[in-house]
Amino acid sequence: MWTNHYKEFLSSPIVVLANLTFFCQVPYFFGEDIVNARIDYLSGSRIDFWGGTSSLVYGYFPSFGFRWQISLALVQILITAVGLNRIFSRPLEFKRNNLLELFICYSALILGSQMTRDGLMFSLLTFGIGILKRVSTTKLSRFQLVIGIMIIVFAMSFRPWAAFAIVPLIYITFHHSKLTLSKFFNLTLILSISLLPIALDIAASKSLRLEKSYPAQQVLLMDAAATFCYTTNSETGEKAKNILTFFSNNERFSEIVCNVFRPDTWVSLKSAERMPSLKDEIKFRLIAPGEGRKFERLVHEWRILVLTDPISYFQNKIIFAGKLLIGSDTRGLSFLSQDSTQNRILAMYRIPYELAISLHLYSIAASLIYLFLIPIQKFRRNMEDGLKLDRISIYLIFSQLLWLWLSSIAYIGSNGRYTYTVVLLSLALYLGQKKESKVLGTSNV
């Protein structure tokens, strides 16, 4: 027998949007990276290039009688919808004053349905934070609290280097809670969220006996290429040039690196092989599995590069952070490129989301502007109160800046999907807390 709560959930706009997202997104449920991770694992080569957690999930996820990505998308959309329903603890309706909240839910469901590690991570994070939000606003259940934290830890094992940036978002879920958080709880929470994701990813790699493929080399390659092309220090440039030789045995590679290198992605260096003037002389390759000693030498050379000229390293990270701040995804409307009328009609569902992406509305930069504009607007209405940032906004800004900083350190490209997770979660939490504060009659959001 259905309770009133579940009846209300099933009839909510979030469920309507979830159903629309699933049926309109079916043609898009593929995902090159996750397909490669699955094929790699099932074929027996089993390398850790996509991470241990990714190999575990994508290698073993069942198909349930139809294409496994469709099954996975169904799960991701379902848990995203449940998480959003709990973040917006007060029911949403299809009304004019809920349009912004509904648009964020619509965008979150599309992101949560994407067949990428970021899509799965986002859906799990939304679900986990939704559980914590539910726990904090009802009678405390330690079991639910632990489950919520475990789901968040599992989610962040897909991008463990950014795990610490999620901690401020977790504390927002306890904003209106009557729970008293002890110092021991706070310390345990911070350490768990920050350290367990990387431990889980390493444990998964070892338990699956994945062969090391040195994915960290992508970061080192980006650092070396940026240093070689941008530094004004000749000695530093020579050290960076030596690092680039690890990825090509042709001396002419360094001559054309800066012609093809784009700070948006390390993959741009592959285009050196297609330079017409070189006639296939250049062969670019990453360090292959089994070349452990070569990777160790690469790390050694990279450390020398950073330690002897930390200023150049820091300057590169500023450039990378600037790229991530805006994000760089392909602009355009997918329905224009569809080859059938049916797919073109289905793709029209994505138009608002793709317009938002094209305008960089889900970038960290746009989100920070939004969070700063609200107190500025309040200040203009009443200058006597001064310009104040509420606690929720401070947490959200801190979380996004942390994510930006950590991602620039582990930088391999500026794809917008690397930052949409923290932005959409921040906006959902902000609007959810704002709606809850109005009901409770408080004014600290």
Short mmCIF file of C-alpha atoms in Angstrom, two decimals:
data_model
loop_
_atom_site.label_atom_id
_atom_site.label_comp_id
_atom_site.label_asym_id
_atom_site.label_seq_id
_atom_site.Cartn_x
_atom_site.Cartn_y
_atom_site.Cartn_z
CA MET A 1 0.00 0.00 0.00
CA TRP A 2 1.43 3.33 -1.08
CA THR A 3 1.98 5.99 1.54
CA ASN A 4 1.01 9.59 0.88
CA HIS A 5 4.69 10.48 0.55
CA TYR A 6 5.28 8.08 -2.34
CA LYS A 7 2.02 8.98 -4.03
CA GLU A 8 3.08 12.62 -3.87
CA PHE A 9 6.50 11.76 -5.27
CA LEU A 10 5.12 9.75 -8.19
CA SER A 11 2.85 12.62 -9.20
CA SER A 12 5.52 15.30 -8.82
CA PRO A 13 7.00 17.33 -11.72
CA ILE A 14 10.39 15.74 -11.01
CA VAL A 15 9.02 12.30 -11.92
CA VAL A 16 7.37 13.71 -15.04
CA LEU A 17 10.71 15.24 -16.09
CA ALA A 18 12.51 11.99 -15.25
CA ASN A 19 10.23 10.00 -17.54
CA LEU A 20 10.61 12.53 -20.34
CA THR A 21 14.38 12.50 -19.89
CA PHE A 22 14.56 8.72 -20.15
CA PHE A 23 12.36 8.32 -23.22
CA CYS A 24 13.82 11.32 -25.09
CA GLN A 25 17.43 10.36 -24.28
CA VAL A 26 17.35 6.72 -25.40
CA PRO A 27 19.24 7.45 -28.69
CA TYR A 28 22.05 9.05 -26.66
CA PHE A 29 22.66 6.15 -24.27
CA PHE A 30 26.05 4.96 -25.56
CA GLY A 31 29.16 6.63 -24.10
CA GLU A 32 32.53 6.00 -25.75
CA ASP A 33 34.64 6.04 -22.58
CA ILE A 34 32.43 3.71 -20.57
CA VAL A 35 32.04 1.34 -23.54
CA ASN A 36 35.84 1.23 -23.87
CA ALA A 37 36.17 0.57 -20.14
CA ARG A 38 33.71 -2.34 -20.39
CA ILE A 39 35.25 -3.81 -23.55
CA ASP A 40 38.73 -3.46 -22.09
CA TYR A 41 37.73 -5.31 -18.93
CA LEU A 42 35.69 -8.06 -20.58
CA SER A 43 38.26 -8.64 -23.33
CA GLY A 44 40.89 -9.57 -20.76
CA SER A 45 43.40 -6.73 -21.19
CA ARG A 46 42.08 -5.10 -18.00
CA ILE A 47 44.05 -1.90 -17.53
CA ASP A 48 43.37 0.80 -14.92
CA PHE A 49 43.30 3.72 -17.39
CA TRP A 50 39.64 4.50 -16.54
CA GLY A 51 40.07 3.80 -12.83
CA GLY A 52 39.29 0.79 -10.67
CA THR A 53 35.76 1.85 -9.75
CA SER A 54 34.84 2.49 -13.39
CA SER A 55 36.10 -0.96 -14.43
CA LEU A 56 34.14 -2.54 -11.59
CA VAL A 57 30.86 -0.80 -12.41
CA TYR A 58 30.98 -0.82 -16.20
CA GLY A 59 32.53 -4.27 -16.39
CA TYR A 60 29.86 -5.98 -14.32
CA PHE A 61 26.72 -3.89 -14.85
CA PRO A 62 23.95 -6.23 -16.10
CA SER A 63 21.92 -5.65 -19.27
CA PHE A 64 18.49 -6.83 -18.00
CA GLY A 65 17.54 -8.13 -21.44
CA PHE A 66 18.39 -5.02 -23.44
CA ARG A 67 21.40 -2.81 -24.06
CA TRP A 68 23.26 -2.36 -20.76
CA GLN A 69 23.61 1.42 -21.17
CA ILE A 70 19.81 1.73 -21.18
CA SER A 71 19.63 -0.22 -17.91
CA LEU A 72 22.33 2.00 -16.43
CA ALA A 73 20.59 5.18 -17.62
CA LEU A 74 17.35 4.03 -16.02
CA VAL A 75 19.10 3.56 -12.68
CA GLN A 76 20.93 6.90 -12.94
CA ILE A 77 17.75 8.83 -13.78
CA LEU A 78 15.82 7.10 -11.00
CA ILE A 79 18.32 7.88 -8.24
CA THR A 80 18.79 11.43 -9.56
CA ALA A 81 15.03 11.98 -9.35
CA VAL A 82 14.86 10.58 -5.81
CA GLY A 83 17.79 12.75 -4.73
CA LEU A 84 16.29 15.90 -6.25
CA ASN A 85 12.96 15.17 -4.57
CA ARG A 86 14.70 15.10 -1.20
CA ILE A 87 16.87 18.15 -1.87
CA PHE A 88 13.70 20.09 -2.73
CA SER A 89 12.03 18.81 0.42
CA ARG A 90 8.98 21.01 -0.23
CA PRO A 91 6.95 19.70 -3.21
CA LEU A 92 7.49 21.46 -6.54
CA GLU A 93 4.61 22.24 -8.86
CA PHE A 94 4.31 23.27 -12.48
CA LYS A 95 3.86 26.92 -11.57
CA ARG A 96 5.47 30.13 -12.68
CA ASN A 97 7.25 30.73 -9.37
CA ASN A 98 8.89 27.29 -9.62
CA LEU A 99 10.31 27.69 -13.13
CA LEU A 100 13.93 28.13 -12.04
CA GLU A 101 13.80 25.12 -9.72
CA LEU A 102 12.18 23.01 -12.43
CA PHE A 103 14.78 24.06 -14.99
CA ILE A 104 17.57 23.05 -12.60
CA CYS A 105 15.86 19.68 -12.04
CA TYR A 106 15.45 19.21 -15.79
CA SER A 107 19.15 19.99 -16.35
CA ALA A 108 20.21 17.78 -13.45
CA LEU A 109 18.26 14.84 -14.86
CA ILE A 110 19.90 15.25 -18.27
CA LEU A 111 23.35 15.42 -16.69
CA GLY A 112 22.50 12.46 -14.47
CA SER A 113 21.44 10.45 -17.52
CA GLN A 114 24.69 10.94 -19.43
CA MET A 115 26.71 7.83 -20.18
CA THR A 116 29.93 9.17 -18.70
CA ARG A 117 31.69 8.73 -15.38
CA ASP A 118 30.59 12.27 -14.54
CA GLY A 119 26.95 11.39 -15.24
CA LEU A 120 27.05 8.40 -12.90
CA MET A 121 29.00 10.35 -10.28
CA PHE A 122 26.48 13.19 -10.38
CA SER A 123 23.48 10.88 -10.04
CA LEU A 124 25.07 9.08 -7.07
CA LEU A 125 26.04 12.37 -5.40
CA THR A 126 22.53 13.74 -5.83
CA PHE A 127 21.10 10.56 -4.32
CA GLY A 128 23.58 10.52 -1.42
CA ILE A 129 23.12 14.19 -0.56
CA GLY A 130 19.36 13.71 -0.84
CA ILE A 131 19.59 10.95 1.79
CA LEU A 132 21.59 13.21 4.12
CA LYS A 133 19.06 16.00 3.58
CA ARG A 134 16.26 13.62 4.52
CA VAL A 135 18.12 12.43 7.62
CA SER A 136 18.83 15.98 8.78
CA THR A 137 15.20 17.12 8.51
CA THR A 138 13.63 14.04 10.13
CA LYS A 139 14.42 11.86 13.10
CA LEU A 140 18.10 10.93 13.00
CA SER A 141 18.87 7.46 11.65
CA ARG A 142 22.51 6.53 11.98
CA PHE A 143 22.07 3.79 9.42
CA GLN A 144 20.70 6.24 6.82
CA LEU A 145 23.45 8.71 7.68
CA VAL A 146 26.14 6.09 7.08
CA ILE A 147 24.44 4.93 3.86
CA GLY A 148 24.32 8.49 2.54
CA ILE A 149 28.00 9.07 3.28
CA MET A 150 28.97 5.70 1.75
CA ILE A 151 27.11 6.55 -1.47
CA ILE A 152 28.90 9.92 -1.65
CA VAL A 153 32.27 8.20 -1.07
CA PHE A 154 31.49 5.70 -3.83
CA ALA A 155 30.42 8.52 -6.17
CA MET A 156 33.62 10.48 -5.62
CA SER A 157 35.77 7.41 -6.31
CA PHE A 158 35.14 8.23 -10.00
CA ARG A 159 36.95 11.60 -9.49
CA PRO A 160 38.76 11.09 -6.15
CA TRP A 161 41.03 14.14 -6.49
CA ALA A 162 38.00 16.44 -6.14
CA ALA A 163 36.43 14.65 -3.16
CA PHE A 164 37.36 17.26 -0.54
CA ALA A 165 35.37 19.89 -2.47
CA ILE A 166 32.12 18.02 -1.69
CA VAL A 167 32.49 18.44 2.09
CA PRO A 168 30.98 21.98 2.20
CA LEU A 169 27.95 20.75 0.23
CA ILE A 170 27.38 18.02 2.79
CA TYR A 171 27.35 20.53 5.64
CA ILE A 172 24.64 22.50 3.82
CA THR A 173 22.30 19.53 4.22
CA PHE A 174 22.51 19.98 8.00
CA HIS A 175 21.79 23.73 7.83
CA HIS A 176 18.25 23.58 9.23
CA SER A 177 18.91 20.45 11.21
CA LYS A 178 18.65 20.26 14.98
CA LEU A 179 21.52 17.80 15.03
CA THR A 180 24.54 18.64 17.14
CA LEU A 181 27.65 17.72 15.19
CA SER A 182 30.56 16.82 17.47
CA LYS A 183 34.17 17.61 16.63
CA PHE A 184 34.81 13.88 16.27
CA PHE A 185 31.96 13.58 13.75
CA ASN A 186 33.22 16.57 11.78
CA LEU A 187 36.76 15.21 11.62
CA THR A 188 35.58 11.71 10.71
CA LEU A 189 33.31 13.09 7.99
CA ILE A 190 36.02 15.25 6.42
CA LEU A 191 38.59 12.44 6.45
CA SER A 192 36.09 9.88 5.13
CA ILE A 193 34.96 12.01 2.20
CA SER A 194 38.49 13.17 1.38
CA LEU A 195 40.45 9.91 1.67
CA LEU A 196 38.10 6.95 1.21
CA PRO A 197 37.31 7.60 -2.50
CA ILE A 198 40.96 7.19 -3.55
CA ALA A 199 41.31 4.19 -1.22
CA LEU A 200 38.21 2.62 -2.77
CA ASP A 201 39.48 3.21 -6.31
CA ILE A 202 42.87 1.66 -5.47
CA ALA A 203 41.20 -1.28 -3.73
CA ALA A 204 38.98 -1.89 -6.78
CA SER A 205 42.01 -1.84 -9.08
CA LYS A 206 43.86 -4.36 -6.95
CA SER A 207 40.89 -6.67 -6.41
CA LEU A 208 40.22 -6.73 -10.17
CA ARG A 209 43.96 -7.18 -10.82
CA LEU A 210 44.05 -4.33 -13.29
CA GLU A 211 47.34 -3.71 -15.03
CA LYS A 212 48.83 -0.27 -14.43
CA SER A 213 48.47 2.02 -17.45
CA TYR A 214 49.59 5.22 -15.70
CA PRO A 215 46.61 7.56 -16.30
CA ALA A 216 48.45 10.23 -14.27
CA GLN A 217 50.76 10.72 -17.26
CA GLN A 218 48.00 12.81 -18.88
CA VAL A 219 48.42 15.41 -16.14
CA LEU A 220 52.21 15.38 -16.42
CA LEU A 221 51.99 15.71 -20.20
CA MET A 222 49.71 18.75 -19.93
CA ASP A 223 52.07 20.37 -17.42
CA ALA A 224 55.12 19.74 -19.60
CA ALA A 225 53.52 20.91 -22.85
CA ALA A 226 52.16 24.09 -21.26
CA THR A 227 55.52 24.83 -19.66
CA PHE A 228 57.43 24.24 -22.89
CA CYS A 229 55.12 26.49 -24.91
CA TYR A 230 54.53 29.28 -22.37
CA THR A 231 57.64 29.64 -20.21
CA THR A 232 60.16 32.42 -20.75
CA ASN A 233 62.85 30.53 -18.82
CA SER A 234 65.11 28.73 -21.30
CA GLU A 235 66.37 26.19 -18.72
CA THR A 236 62.82 25.32 -17.72
CA GLY A 237 61.88 25.02 -21.38
CA GLU A 238 64.71 22.56 -21.93
CA LYS A 239 63.54 20.42 -19.00
CA ALA A 240 59.99 20.43 -20.37
CA LYS A 241 61.34 19.45 -23.79
CA ASN A 242 63.05 16.42 -22.22
CA ILE A 243 59.73 15.34 -20.74
CA LEU A 244 58.05 15.56 -24.13
CA THR A 245 60.53 13.04 -25.52
CA PHE A 246 58.80 10.40 -23.39
CA PHE A 247 55.85 10.65 -25.78
CA SER A 248 57.67 10.62 -29.12
CA ASN A 249 61.00 9.26 -30.27
CA ASN A 250 61.31 11.88 -33.01
CA GLU A 251 63.35 14.98 -32.18
CA ARG A 252 61.17 17.08 -34.49
CA PHE A 253 58.23 16.56 -32.15
CA SER A 254 59.36 19.45 -29.95
CA GLU A 255 59.58 21.69 -33.03
CA ILE A 256 55.87 21.49 -33.76
CA VAL A 257 54.38 20.86 -30.27
CA CYS A 258 53.40 24.48 -29.77
CA ASN A 259 51.76 24.58 -33.20
CA VAL A 260 49.28 21.85 -32.26
CA PHE A 261 49.02 22.13 -28.47
CA ARG A 262 45.77 23.52 -27.08
CA PRO A 263 45.41 23.95 -23.31
CA ASP A 264 41.85 22.60 -23.59
CA THR A 265 43.06 18.99 -23.87
CA TRP A 266 46.21 16.88 -24.11
CA VAL A 267 44.61 15.01 -27.03
CA SER A 268 45.48 18.01 -29.22
CA LEU A 269 49.08 16.76 -29.26
CA LYS A 270 47.97 13.73 -31.26
CA SER A 271 47.38 15.99 -34.24
CA ALA A 272 51.18 16.26 -34.62
CA GLU A 273 50.98 12.93 -36.44
CA ARG A 274 48.79 14.51 -39.11
CA MET A 275 50.99 17.49 -39.93
CA PRO A 276 51.27 17.42 -43.76
CA SER A 277 54.87 18.66 -43.83
CA LEU A 278 56.14 15.79 -41.69
CA LYS A 279 54.92 12.93 -43.90
CA ASP A 280 54.09 10.60 -40.98
CA GLU A 281 57.49 11.11 -39.35
CA ILE A 282 55.99 11.95 -35.96
CA LYS A 283 54.52 9.19 -33.84
CA PHE A 284 52.85 10.34 -30.64
CA ARG A 285 52.14 7.72 -27.99
CA LEU A 286 51.38 7.54 -24.30
CA ILE A 287 53.46 5.35 -22.00
CA ALA A 288 52.02 1.86 -22.41
CA PRO A 289 51.15 -0.72 -19.73
CA GLY A 290 54.26 -2.59 -18.66
CA GLU A 291 56.55 0.43 -19.12
CA GLY A 292 56.77 1.09 -15.40
CA ARG A 293 60.39 2.21 -15.39
CA LYS A 294 59.71 4.70 -18.16
CA PHE A 295 56.83 6.16 -16.15
CA GLU A 296 59.02 6.41 -13.03
CA ARG A 297 61.62 8.35 -15.02
CA LEU A 298 58.83 10.61 -16.32
CA VAL A 299 57.65 11.34 -12.77
CA HIS A 300 61.24 12.06 -11.71
CA GLU A 301 61.75 14.52 -14.56
CA TRP A 302 58.39 16.18 -13.84
CA ARG A 303 59.30 16.67 -10.17
CA ILE A 304 62.55 18.33 -11.15
CA LEU A 305 60.64 20.58 -13.57
CA VAL A 306 58.19 21.70 -10.87
CA LEU A 307 60.71 22.05 -8.03
CA THR A 308 63.24 24.05 -10.06
CA ASP A 309 60.64 26.46 -11.44
CA PRO A 310 57.45 26.45 -9.30
CA ILE A 311 56.47 29.85 -10.70
CA SER A 312 55.97 28.44 -14.21
CA TYR A 313 54.00 25.54 -12.73
CA PHE A 314 51.79 27.94 -10.80
CA GLN A 315 51.24 30.12 -13.85
CA ASN A 316 50.16 27.09 -15.88
CA LYS A 317 47.64 26.16 -13.21
CA ILE A 318 46.18 29.65 -13.37
CA ILE A 319 45.74 29.21 -17.13
CA PHE A 320 44.10 25.81 -16.58
CA ALA A 321 41.84 27.20 -13.85
CA GLY A 322 40.77 29.98 -16.20
CA LYS A 323 39.79 27.35 -18.78
CA LEU A 324 37.85 25.33 -16.21
CA LEU A 325 36.18 28.45 -14.86
CA ILE A 326 34.30 28.87 -18.14
CA GLY A 327 34.28 25.28 -19.40
CA SER A 328 34.52 24.29 -23.05
CA ASP A 329 31.89 21.99 -24.44
CA THR A 330 30.75 21.79 -28.04
CA ARG A 331 28.24 24.50 -28.87
CA GLY A 332 25.19 23.72 -30.94
CA LEU A 333 21.85 21.95 -31.01
CA SER A 334 21.96 18.20 -31.48
CA PHE A 335 18.55 17.99 -33.17
CA LEU A 336 20.00 19.74 -36.23
CA SER A 337 22.42 16.87 -36.85
CA GLN A 338 19.99 13.97 -36.42
CA ASP A 339 19.49 11.67 -39.40
CA SER A 340 15.84 10.76 -38.77
CA THR A 341 12.67 12.66 -38.01
CA GLN A 342 12.02 10.59 -34.89
CA ASN A 343 15.44 11.31 -33.37
CA ARG A 344 15.13 14.96 -34.36
CA ILE A 345 11.85 15.26 -32.44
CA LEU A 346 13.32 13.49 -29.40
CA ALA A 347 16.42 15.69 -29.50
CA MET A 348 14.28 18.82 -29.23
CA TYR A 349 13.83 17.95 -25.55
CA ARG A 350 17.50 18.84 -25.04
CA ILE A 351 17.31 22.29 -26.66
CA PRO A 352 16.99 24.33 -23.41
CA TYR A 353 19.84 22.35 -21.83
CA GLU A 354 22.08 22.69 -24.88
CA LEU A 355 21.38 26.42 -25.06
CA ALA A 356 22.40 26.74 -21.41
CA ILE A 357 25.60 24.80 -22.15
CA SER A 358 26.36 26.92 -25.22
CA LEU A 359 25.95 30.09 -23.14
CA HIS A 360 28.14 28.61 -20.34
CA LEU A 361 25.31 29.10 -17.83
CA TYR A 362 26.44 26.02 -15.90
CA SER A 363 30.06 27.09 -15.65
CA ILE A 364 31.62 27.85 -12.29
CA ALA A 365 32.06 31.46 -13.40
CA ALA A 366 28.33 31.88 -14.10
CA SER A 367 27.41 30.19 -10.82
CA LEU A 368 29.70 32.45 -8.78
CA ILE A 369 28.26 35.53 -10.49
CA TYR A 370 24.75 34.33 -9.62
CA LEU A 371 25.67 33.75 -5.96
CA PHE A 372 27.27 37.20 -5.69
CA LEU A 373 24.49 39.05 -7.53
CA ILE A 374 21.84 38.04 -4.98
CA PRO A 375 23.46 39.83 -1.97
CA ILE A 376 24.32 42.78 -4.23
CA GLN A 377 20.66 43.06 -5.19
CA LYS A 378 19.64 42.94 -1.51
CA PHE A 379 22.24 45.58 -0.70
CA ARG A 380 20.82 47.93 -3.34
CA ARG A 381 17.36 47.60 -1.80
CA ASN A 382 18.60 48.25 1.73
CA MET A 383 22.09 49.74 1.97
CA GLU A 384 21.89 50.11 5.75
CA ASP A 385 22.32 46.35 6.23
CA GLY A 386 25.59 46.32 4.28
CA LEU A 387 26.73 43.79 1.72
CA LYS A 388 26.51 40.32 3.25
CA LEU A 389 26.98 36.80 2.00
CA ASP A 390 24.82 34.27 3.82
CA ARG A 391 26.32 31.07 5.17
CA ILE A 392 24.86 28.87 2.42
CA SER A 393 26.38 31.04 -0.31
CA ILE A 394 29.76 30.98 1.42
CA TYR A 395 29.70 27.17 1.57
CA LEU A 396 28.71 26.92 -2.08
CA ILE A 397 31.36 29.39 -3.23
CA PHE A 398 34.00 27.61 -1.13
CA SER A 399 32.99 24.23 -2.60
CA GLN A 400 33.18 25.47 -6.19
CA LEU A 401 36.52 27.20 -5.69
CA LEU A 402 37.91 24.05 -4.08
CA TRP A 403 36.66 21.97 -7.02
CA LEU A 404 38.24 24.47 -9.42
CA TRP A 405 41.57 24.41 -7.61
CA LEU A 406 41.74 20.60 -7.26
CA SER A 407 40.68 20.08 -10.88
CA SER A 408 43.32 22.51 -12.14
CA ILE A 409 45.98 20.52 -10.29
CA ALA A 410 44.78 17.24 -11.83
CA TYR A 411 44.08 18.98 -15.12
CA ILE A 412 43.77 17.03 -18.38
CA GLY A 413 41.24 19.23 -20.16
CA SER A 414 38.57 21.88 -19.73
CA ASN A 415 35.46 19.93 -20.72
CA GLY A 416 32.47 21.54 -19.08
CA ARG A 417 31.26 18.18 -17.78
CA TYR A 418 34.23 18.18 -15.38
CA THR A 419 32.60 21.06 -13.46
CA TYR A 420 28.84 20.73 -14.12
CA THR A 421 28.53 18.36 -11.16
CA VAL A 422 29.49 20.88 -8.50
CA VAL A 423 27.60 23.74 -10.20
CA LEU A 424 24.26 21.96 -10.61
CA LEU A 425 24.46 20.46 -7.13
CA SER A 426 25.21 23.91 -5.71
CA LEU A 427 22.29 25.52 -7.52
CA ALA A 428 19.91 22.73 -6.49
CA LEU A 429 20.98 22.97 -2.85
CA TYR A 430 20.75 26.75 -2.86
CA LEU A 431 17.25 26.83 -4.33
CA GLY A 432 16.15 23.94 -2.09
CA GLN A 433 17.40 25.70 1.04
CA LYS A 434 15.88 28.98 -0.08
CA LYS A 435 12.49 27.34 -0.56
CA GLU A 436 12.76 25.62 2.83
CA SER A 437 13.80 28.85 4.57
CA LYS A 438 10.72 30.64 3.26
CA VAL A 439 8.50 27.92 4.69
CA LEU A 440 10.32 27.97 8.05
CA GLY A 441 10.30 31.76 8.14
CA THR A 442 14.08 32.17 8.36
CA SER A 443 16.16 34.62 6.35
CA ASN A 444 19.66 33.17 6.27
CA VAL A 445 19.46 31.96 2.69
#
